[in-house]
Amino acid sequence: NKQCFGFRHKLDYRYLAAPLGTDETRQVVREVLVDDQGLVRLDAAKVLTWAYFVAGQLDDWESFLETEIAGSEGDAEALWLLARSHCEEVKYPSTSPLAGRRWIESALDRAESEETKLACVVWCMERFENARYFDQGAEYLASVEEDFESAESKRMLAALDVHLGRTRTSQEIYNDRKKEREVGYRLAQRIQTLEDRIARAEAGNRPAYEIDKLKTMLTRVQQEQASLGR
């Protein structure tokens, strides 16, 4: 259950769940759901969550998870709580990737080892990133920093902060470029419209001042188009 960055998108798990369309195939995954230490494998739990959701049996899967939560404690309980949180994300994708946040916070409260606490933080940060809640993610990281003492944990938290900042920057660049493309498309349409109007005006022997006015407008739009990306 070691956590890393480069978060897997939630739809990846839905694709991985596609072959699990029968009770028999889902049971195969359930047989390896828990590792040798008695801890749930979170990636396997995510895949099964999607599989049961698609099969219309998510309620049964939630009941199973909640039974495991009730029968566990410490790190084992925390990881089952994380698995349970994923059900909320699957059910309410349009609300927020943070739909299961209360389960994640409960997991952090139950976790005993720093490694499992860190897994809870990474799990929550993944959802802040997917929701593009960068400010909230940074605030959350700052709020849990005092819960960790080891140098390795602090290094991982710092790495999470750097990762969040880079993702924020990438998103801002993407947004800027998207906006630029949209503006460029509108300007290109405007240029085409003006060129057509000039052509019709010249063919119809319209007064020179009308044609000059259109050409002036065309020049201004072309200059604006040329300034994009500078």
Short mmCIF file of C-alpha atoms in Angstrom, two decimals, residues 101 105 108-109 117 120-121 124-125 128 135-148 154 157 161 164:
data_model
loop_
_atom_site.label_atom_id
_atom_site.label_comp_id
_atom_site.label_asym_id
_atom_site.label_seq_id
_atom_site.Cartn_x
_atom_site.Cartn_y
_atom_site.Cartn_z
CA ARG A 101 -13.83 13.17 2.38
CA GLU A 105 -10.69 12.10 7.58
CA LEU A 108 -6.53 9.60 9.17
CA ASP A 109 -7.91 9.61 12.73
CA LYS A 117 -1.28 8.37 7.90
CA CYS A 120 -4.44 8.95 3.91
CA VAL A 121 -2.93 12.35 3.15
CA CYS A 124 -6.91 13.14 0.00
CA MET A 125 -4.40 15.16 -2.03
CA PHE A 128 -7.88 17.82 -4.31
CA ASP A 135 -5.68 26.35 -2.65
CA GLN A 136 -7.66 23.95 -0.48
CA GLY A 137 -5.06 21.26 -1.09
CA ALA A 138 -2.26 23.53 0.06
CA GLU A 139 -4.24 24.49 3.17
CA TYR A 140 -4.94 20.83 3.93
CA LEU A 141 -1.25 19.93 3.66
CA ALA A 142 -0.34 22.71 6.06
CA SER A 143 -3.01 21.55 8.52
CA VAL A 144 -1.67 17.97 8.79
CA GLU A 145 2.05 18.76 8.81
CA GLU A 146 2.27 18.69 12.61
CA ASP A 147 0.92 15.13 12.65
CA PHE A 148 4.20 13.84 11.22
CA LYS A 154 8.24 15.47 6.10
CA LEU A 157 4.85 16.08 2.45
CA ASP A 161 3.49 20.34 -1.98
CA LEU A 164 0.64 20.25 -6.22
#
